[in-house]
C-alpha cells in the first residue's frame, strides 16, 4: 500500500469545467474553482479518524470521518451524505445529495503523488486533478 497520509499540491486538471457545469455550478464560481490550485492534506489519528482538508485562496474545507461510516459534507446550497472507504491504494468517497445526485471521488496514491477523479453518476461527467506529494 502506498503512503496516503501527507500533503499534496495541485499540478493540473482535466475536464473540470465540464464536470462543474454538469453539476449546475454557476459560471463565476465554476471559473473560480477551475482556476484554483488547491492543497490537500490527509491525516489519520490513532483512533482511526481520518481528515481531508482542501485549501484554496478562496476557502478551506475540512471533513473528519471514520472509514465506512456516513458523515455530512456541506457545499454551498447542499448537504451531502458521504461514506469513505479504502481499497488498496485508493480512498473512495461516495456522496449522495438532493434529487438523487450521486458523486464519487476516487483518490489514487503513488510514490510521486495523488490523482483525484470526480464522477457524477447522473451525467457521467468526469474530471481529474493531479497532485504532487509535498510532504
JSON list of C-alpha atoms in Angstrom, two decimals:
[
{"chain": "A", "resi": 1, "resn": "UNK", "atom": "CA", "xyz": [0.00, 0.00, 0.00]},
{"chain": "A", "resi": 2, "resn": "UNK", "atom": "CA", "xyz": [1.23, 3.48, -0.85]},
{"chain": "A", "resi": 3, "resn": "UNK", "atom": "CA", "xyz": [1.56, 6.12, 1.81]},
{"chain": "A", "resi": 4, "resn": "UNK", "atom": "CA", "xyz": [-1.72, 8.03, 1.89]},
{"chain": "A", "resi": 5, "resn": "UNK", "atom": "CA", "xyz": [-1.10, 10.48, 4.73]},
{"chain": "A", "resi": 6, "resn": "UNK", "atom": "CA", "xyz": [0.56, 13.72, 3.67]},
{"chain": "A", "resi": 7, "resn": "UNK", "atom": "CA", "xyz": [0.22, 17.00, 1.80]},
{"chain": "A", "resi": 8, "resn": "UNK", "atom": "CA", "xyz": [-0.42, 17.27, -1.91]},
{"chain": "A", "resi": 9, "resn": "UNK", "atom": "CA", "xyz": [-0.02, 20.30, -4.19]},
{"chain": "A", "resi": 10, "resn": "UNK", "atom": "CA", "xyz": [-2.19, 20.68, -7.30]},
{"chain": "A", "resi": 11, "resn": "UNK", "atom": "CA", "xyz": [-0.38, 20.41, -10.64]},
{"chain": "A", "resi": 12, "resn": "UNK", "atom": "CA", "xyz": [-3.10, 20.28, -13.32]},
{"chain": "A", "resi": 13, "resn": "UNK", "atom": "CA", "xyz": [-6.70, 19.33, -14.08]},
{"chain": "A", "resi": 14, "resn": "UNK", "atom": "CA", "xyz": [-8.63, 17.70, -16.91]},
{"chain": "A", "resi": 15, "resn": "UNK", "atom": "CA", "xyz": [-12.35, 18.13, -17.64]},
{"chain": "A", "resi": 16, "resn": "UNK", "atom": "CA", "xyz": [-13.04, 20.20, -14.53]},
{"chain": "A", "resi": 17, "resn": "UNK", "atom": "CA", "xyz": [-15.10, 22.96, -16.16]},
{"chain": "A", "resi": 18, "resn": "UNK", "atom": "CA", "xyz": [-17.35, 20.46, -17.97]},
{"chain": "A", "resi": 19, "resn": "UNK", "atom": "CA", "xyz": [-17.78, 18.48, -14.76]},
{"chain": "A", "resi": 20, "resn": "UNK", "atom": "CA", "xyz": [-18.82, 21.51, -12.67]},
{"chain": "A", "resi": 21, "resn": "UNK", "atom": "CA", "xyz": [-21.09, 22.69, -15.49]},
{"chain": "A", "resi": 22, "resn": "UNK", "atom": "CA", "xyz": [-22.88, 19.30, -15.46]},
{"chain": "A", "resi": 23, "resn": "UNK", "atom": "CA", "xyz": [-23.41, 19.72, -11.72]},
{"chain": "A", "resi": 24, "resn": "UNK", "atom": "CA", "xyz": [-25.09, 23.08, -12.33]},
{"chain": "A", "resi": 25, "resn": "UNK", "atom": "CA", "xyz": [-22.38, 25.25, -10.77]},
{"chain": "A", "resi": 26, "resn": "UNK", "atom": "CA", "xyz": [-22.91, 28.85, -11.93]},
{"chain": "A", "resi": 27, "resn": "UNK", "atom": "CA", "xyz": [-20.39, 30.39, -14.34]},
{"chain": "A", "resi": 28, "resn": "UNK", "atom": "CA", "xyz": [-18.38, 32.66, -11.99]},
{"chain": "A", "resi": 29, "resn": "UNK", "atom": "CA", "xyz": [-17.95, 30.15, -9.11]},
{"chain": "A", "resi": 30, "resn": "UNK", "atom": "CA", "xyz": [-17.16, 27.45, -11.67]},
{"chain": "A", "resi": 31, "resn": "UNK", "atom": "CA", "xyz": [-14.41, 29.55, -13.24]},
{"chain": "A", "resi": 32, "resn": "UNK", "atom": "CA", "xyz": [-13.02, 30.40, -9.81]},
{"chain": "A", "resi": 33, "resn": "UNK", "atom": "CA", "xyz": [-12.89, 26.72, -8.82]},
{"chain": "A", "resi": 34, "resn": "UNK", "atom": "CA", "xyz": [-11.27, 25.75, -12.11]},
{"chain": "A", "resi": 35, "resn": "UNK", "atom": "CA", "xyz": [-8.61, 28.44, -11.67]},
{"chain": "A", "resi": 36, "resn": "UNK", "atom": "CA", "xyz": [-7.81, 27.36, -8.12]},
{"chain": "A", "resi": 37, "resn": "UNK", "atom": "CA", "xyz": [-4.73, 25.39, -7.18]},
{"chain": "A", "resi": 38, "resn": "UNK", "atom": "CA", "xyz": [-5.81, 23.51, -4.06]},
{"chain": "A", "resi": 39, "resn": "UNK", "atom": "CA", "xyz": [-3.58, 21.91, -1.49]},
{"chain": "A", "resi": 40, "resn": "UNK", "atom": "CA", "xyz": [-4.93, 18.72, 0.06]},
{"chain": "A", "resi": 41, "resn": "UNK", "atom": "CA", "xyz": [-3.78, 17.39, 3.40]},
{"chain": "A", "resi": 42, "resn": "UNK", "atom": "CA", "xyz": [-4.78, 13.90, 4.55]},
{"chain": "A", "resi": 43, "resn": "UNK", "atom": "CA", "xyz": [-4.22, 12.80, 8.11]},
{"chain": "A", "resi": 44, "resn": "UNK", "atom": "CA", "xyz": [-5.29, 9.98, 10.44]},
{"chain": "A", "resi": 45, "resn": "UNK", "atom": "CA", "xyz": [-5.41, 9.81, 14.22]},
{"chain": "A", "resi": 46, "resn": "UNK", "atom": "CA", "xyz": [-4.59, 6.83, 16.42]},
{"chain": "A", "resi": 47, "resn": "UNK", "atom": "CA", "xyz": [-8.32, 6.26, 16.96]},
{"chain": "A", "resi": 48, "resn": "UNK", "atom": "CA", "xyz": [-8.94, 5.82, 13.19]},
{"chain": "A", "resi": 49, "resn": "UNK", "atom": "CA", "xyz": [-10.36, 9.28, 12.49]},
{"chain": "A", "resi": 50, "resn": "UNK", "atom": "CA", "xyz": [-9.38, 10.46, 9.02]},
{"chain": "A", "resi": 51, "resn": "UNK", "atom": "CA", "xyz": [-9.30, 14.12, 7.98]},
{"chain": "A", "resi": 52, "resn": "UNK", "atom": "CA", "xyz": [-9.16, 15.50, 4.46]},
{"chain": "A", "resi": 53, "resn": "UNK", "atom": "CA", "xyz": [-8.55, 19.24, 4.31]},
{"chain": "A", "resi": 54, "resn": "UNK", "atom": "CA", "xyz": [-8.67, 21.09, 0.99]},
{"chain": "A", "resi": 55, "resn": "UNK", "atom": "CA", "xyz": [-7.33, 24.65, 0.92]},
{"chain": "A", "resi": 56, "resn": "UNK", "atom": "CA", "xyz": [-7.54, 27.27, -1.82]},
{"chain": "A", "resi": 57, "resn": "UNK", "atom": "CA", "xyz": [-7.15, 31.03, -1.88]},
{"chain": "A", "resi": 58, "resn": "UNK", "atom": "CA", "xyz": [-10.94, 31.31, -1.54]},
{"chain": "A", "resi": 59, "resn": "UNK", "atom": "CA", "xyz": [-11.77, 28.76, 1.17]},
{"chain": "A", "resi": 60, "resn": "UNK", "atom": "CA", "xyz": [-10.73, 25.75, 3.22]},
{"chain": "A", "resi": 61, "resn": "UNK", "atom": "CA", "xyz": [-12.97, 22.74, 3.70]},
{"chain": "A", "resi": 62, "resn": "UNK", "atom": "CA", "xyz": [-12.21, 20.04, 6.24]},
{"chain": "A", "resi": 63, "resn": "UNK", "atom": "CA", "xyz": [-14.01, 16.74, 6.75]},
{"chain": "A", "resi": 64, "resn": "UNK", "atom": "CA", "xyz": [-13.31, 14.26, 9.52]},
{"chain": "A", "resi": 65, "resn": "UNK", "atom": "CA", "xyz": [-14.71, 10.73, 9.35]},
{"chain": "A", "resi": 66, "resn": "UNK", "atom": "CA", "xyz": [-14.25, 7.05, 10.14]},
{"chain": "A", "resi": 67, "resn": "UNK", "atom": "CA", "xyz": [-13.89, 4.67, 7.21]},
{"chain": "A", "resi": 68, "resn": "UNK", "atom": "CA", "xyz": [-17.19, 3.04, 6.28]},
{"chain": "A", "resi": 69, "resn": "UNK", "atom": "CA", "xyz": [-19.32, 5.40, 8.39]},
{"chain": "A", "resi": 70, "resn": "UNK", "atom": "CA", "xyz": [-21.62, 8.05, 6.92]},
{"chain": "A", "resi": 71, "resn": "UNK", "atom": "CA", "xyz": [-20.82, 11.74, 7.50]},
{"chain": "A", "resi": 72, "resn": "UNK", "atom": "CA", "xyz": [-22.03, 15.05, 6.07]},
{"chain": "A", "resi": 73, "resn": "UNK", "atom": "CA", "xyz": [-20.29, 17.42, 3.70]},
{"chain": "A", "resi": 74, "resn": "UNK", "atom": "CA", "xyz": [-21.73, 20.90, 3.34]},
{"chain": "A", "resi": 75, "resn": "UNK", "atom": "CA", "xyz": [-21.46, 22.58, -0.02]},
{"chain": "A", "resi": 76, "resn": "UNK", "atom": "CA", "xyz": [-22.95, 25.97, -0.92]},
{"chain": "A", "resi": 77, "resn": "UNK", "atom": "CA", "xyz": [-26.69, 25.26, -1.04]},
{"chain": "A", "resi": 78, "resn": "UNK", "atom": "CA", "xyz": [-26.37, 21.48, -0.45]},
{"chain": "A", "resi": 79, "resn": "UNK", "atom": "CA", "xyz": [-25.63, 18.96, 2.25]},
{"chain": "A", "resi": 80, "resn": "UNK", "atom": "CA", "xyz": [-24.26, 15.63, 1.04]},
{"chain": "A", "resi": 81, "resn": "UNK", "atom": "CA", "xyz": [-24.31, 12.29, 2.85]},
{"chain": "A", "resi": 82, "resn": "UNK", "atom": "CA", "xyz": [-20.89, 10.71, 2.26]},
{"chain": "A", "resi": 83, "resn": "UNK", "atom": "CA", "xyz": [-19.09, 7.48, 3.06]},
{"chain": "A", "resi": 84, "resn": "UNK", "atom": "CA", "xyz": [-15.36, 6.91, 2.51]},
{"chain": "A", "resi": 85, "resn": "UNK", "atom": "CA", "xyz": [-13.73, 3.50, 2.17]},
{"chain": "A", "resi": 86, "resn": "UNK", "atom": "CA", "xyz": [-10.21, 2.32, 1.41]},
{"chain": "A", "resi": 87, "resn": "UNK", "atom": "CA", "xyz": [-9.30, -0.17, -1.30]},
{"chain": "A", "resi": 88, "resn": "UNK", "atom": "CA", "xyz": [-5.61, -0.96, -1.90]},
{"chain": "A", "resi": 89, "resn": "UNK", "atom": "CA", "xyz": [-4.01, 2.36, -2.97]},
{"chain": "A", "resi": 90, "resn": "UNK", "atom": "CA", "xyz": [-7.34, 4.27, -3.12]},
{"chain": "A", "resi": 91, "resn": "UNK", "atom": "CA", "xyz": [-9.62, 6.26, -0.88]},
{"chain": "A", "resi": 92, "resn": "UNK", "atom": "CA", "xyz": [-13.12, 6.22, -2.36]},
{"chain": "A", "resi": 93, "resn": "UNK", "atom": "CA", "xyz": [-15.76, 8.72, -1.23]},
{"chain": "A", "resi": 94, "resn": "UNK", "atom": "CA", "xyz": [-19.36, 8.25, -2.37]},
{"chain": "A", "resi": 95, "resn": "UNK", "atom": "CA", "xyz": [-21.69, 11.19, -1.77]},
{"chain": "A", "resi": 96, "resn": "UNK", "atom": "CA", "xyz": [-25.45, 11.34, -2.18]},
{"chain": "A", "resi": 97, "resn": "UNK", "atom": "CA", "xyz": [-27.30, 14.60, -2.31]},
{"chain": "A", "resi": 98, "resn": "UNK", "atom": "CA", "xyz": [-30.66, 16.07, -3.18]},
{"chain": "A", "resi": 99, "resn": "UNK", "atom": "CA", "xyz": [-32.61, 14.89, -6.24]},
{"chain": "A", "resi": 100, "resn": "UNK", "atom": "CA", "xyz": [-30.77, 11.55, -6.37]},
{"chain": "A", "resi": 101, "resn": "UNK", "atom": "CA", "xyz": [-27.40, 13.17, -7.08]},
{"chain": "A", "resi": 102, "resn": "UNK", "atom": "CA", "xyz": [-24.57, 10.69, -6.69]},
{"chain": "A", "resi": 103, "resn": "UNK", "atom": "CA", "xyz": [-20.93, 11.78, -6.81]},
{"chain": "A", "resi": 104, "resn": "UNK", "atom": "CA", "xyz": [-17.84, 9.63, -6.39]},
{"chain": "A", "resi": 105, "resn": "UNK", "atom": "CA", "xyz": [-14.35, 10.94, -5.58]},
{"chain": "A", "resi": 106, "resn": "UNK", "atom": "CA", "xyz": [-11.53, 8.46, -6.02]},
{"chain": "A", "resi": 107, "resn": "UNK", "atom": "CA", "xyz": [-8.13, 9.35, -4.58]},
{"chain": "A", "resi": 108, "resn": "UNK", "atom": "CA", "xyz": [-5.37, 7.15, -6.08]},
{"chain": "A", "resi": 109, "resn": "UNK", "atom": "CA", "xyz": [-1.94, 7.34, -4.45]},
{"chain": "A", "resi": 110, "resn": "UNK", "atom": "CA", "xyz": [1.57, 6.69, -5.74]},
{"chain": "A", "resi": 111, "resn": "UNK", "atom": "CA", "xyz": [5.07, 7.45, -4.52]},
{"chain": "A", "resi": 112, "resn": "UNK", "atom": "CA", "xyz": [5.01, 10.70, -6.55]},
{"chain": "A", "resi": 113, "resn": "UNK", "atom": "CA", "xyz": [1.59, 11.99, -5.57]},
{"chain": "A", "resi": 114, "resn": "UNK", "atom": "CA", "xyz": [-2.14, 11.55, -5.97]},
{"chain": "A", "resi": 115, "resn": "UNK", "atom": "CA", "xyz": [-4.76, 11.57, -8.70]},
{"chain": "A", "resi": 116, "resn": "UNK", "atom": "CA", "xyz": [-8.24, 12.69, -7.69]},
{"chain": "A", "resi": 117, "resn": "UNK", "atom": "CA", "xyz": [-11.07, 11.64, -10.02]},
{"chain": "A", "resi": 118, "resn": "UNK", "atom": "CA", "xyz": [-14.55, 13.10, -9.68]},
{"chain": "A", "resi": 119, "resn": "UNK", "atom": "CA", "xyz": [-17.50, 11.27, -11.29]},
{"chain": "A", "resi": 120, "resn": "UNK", "atom": "CA", "xyz": [-21.10, 12.50, -11.43]},
{"chain": "A", "resi": 121, "resn": "UNK", "atom": "CA", "xyz": [-23.21, 9.36, -11.90]},
{"chain": "A", "resi": 122, "resn": "UNK", "atom": "CA", "xyz": [-26.21, 11.25, -13.34]},
{"chain": "A", "resi": 123, "resn": "UNK", "atom": "CA", "xyz": [-24.38, 12.99, -16.20]},
{"chain": "A", "resi": 124, "resn": "UNK", "atom": "CA", "xyz": [-21.45, 10.53, -16.36]},
{"chain": "A", "resi": 125, "resn": "UNK", "atom": "CA", "xyz": [-19.14, 13.57, -16.46]},
{"chain": "A", "resi": 126, "resn": "UNK", "atom": "CA", "xyz": [-15.69, 13.02, -15.05]},
{"chain": "A", "resi": 127, "resn": "UNK", "atom": "CA", "xyz": [-12.87, 15.34, -14.02]},
{"chain": "A", "resi": 128, "resn": "UNK", "atom": "CA", "xyz": [-9.34, 14.51, -12.94]},
{"chain": "A", "resi": 129, "resn": "UNK", "atom": "CA", "xyz": [-7.00, 16.57, -10.78]},
{"chain": "A", "resi": 130, "resn": "UNK", "atom": "CA", "xyz": [-3.32, 15.69, -10.44]},
{"chain": "A", "resi": 131, "resn": "UNK", "atom": "CA", "xyz": [-1.34, 16.42, -7.29]},
{"chain": "A", "resi": 132, "resn": "UNK", "atom": "CA", "xyz": [2.32, 16.13, -6.39]},
{"chain": "A", "resi": 133, "resn": "UNK", "atom": "CA", "xyz": [3.29, 14.93, -2.93]},
{"chain": "A", "resi": 134, "resn": "UNK", "atom": "CA", "xyz": [4.70, 17.88, -0.99]},
{"chain": "A", "resi": 135, "resn": "UNK", "atom": "CA", "xyz": [5.36, 16.12, 2.33]}
]
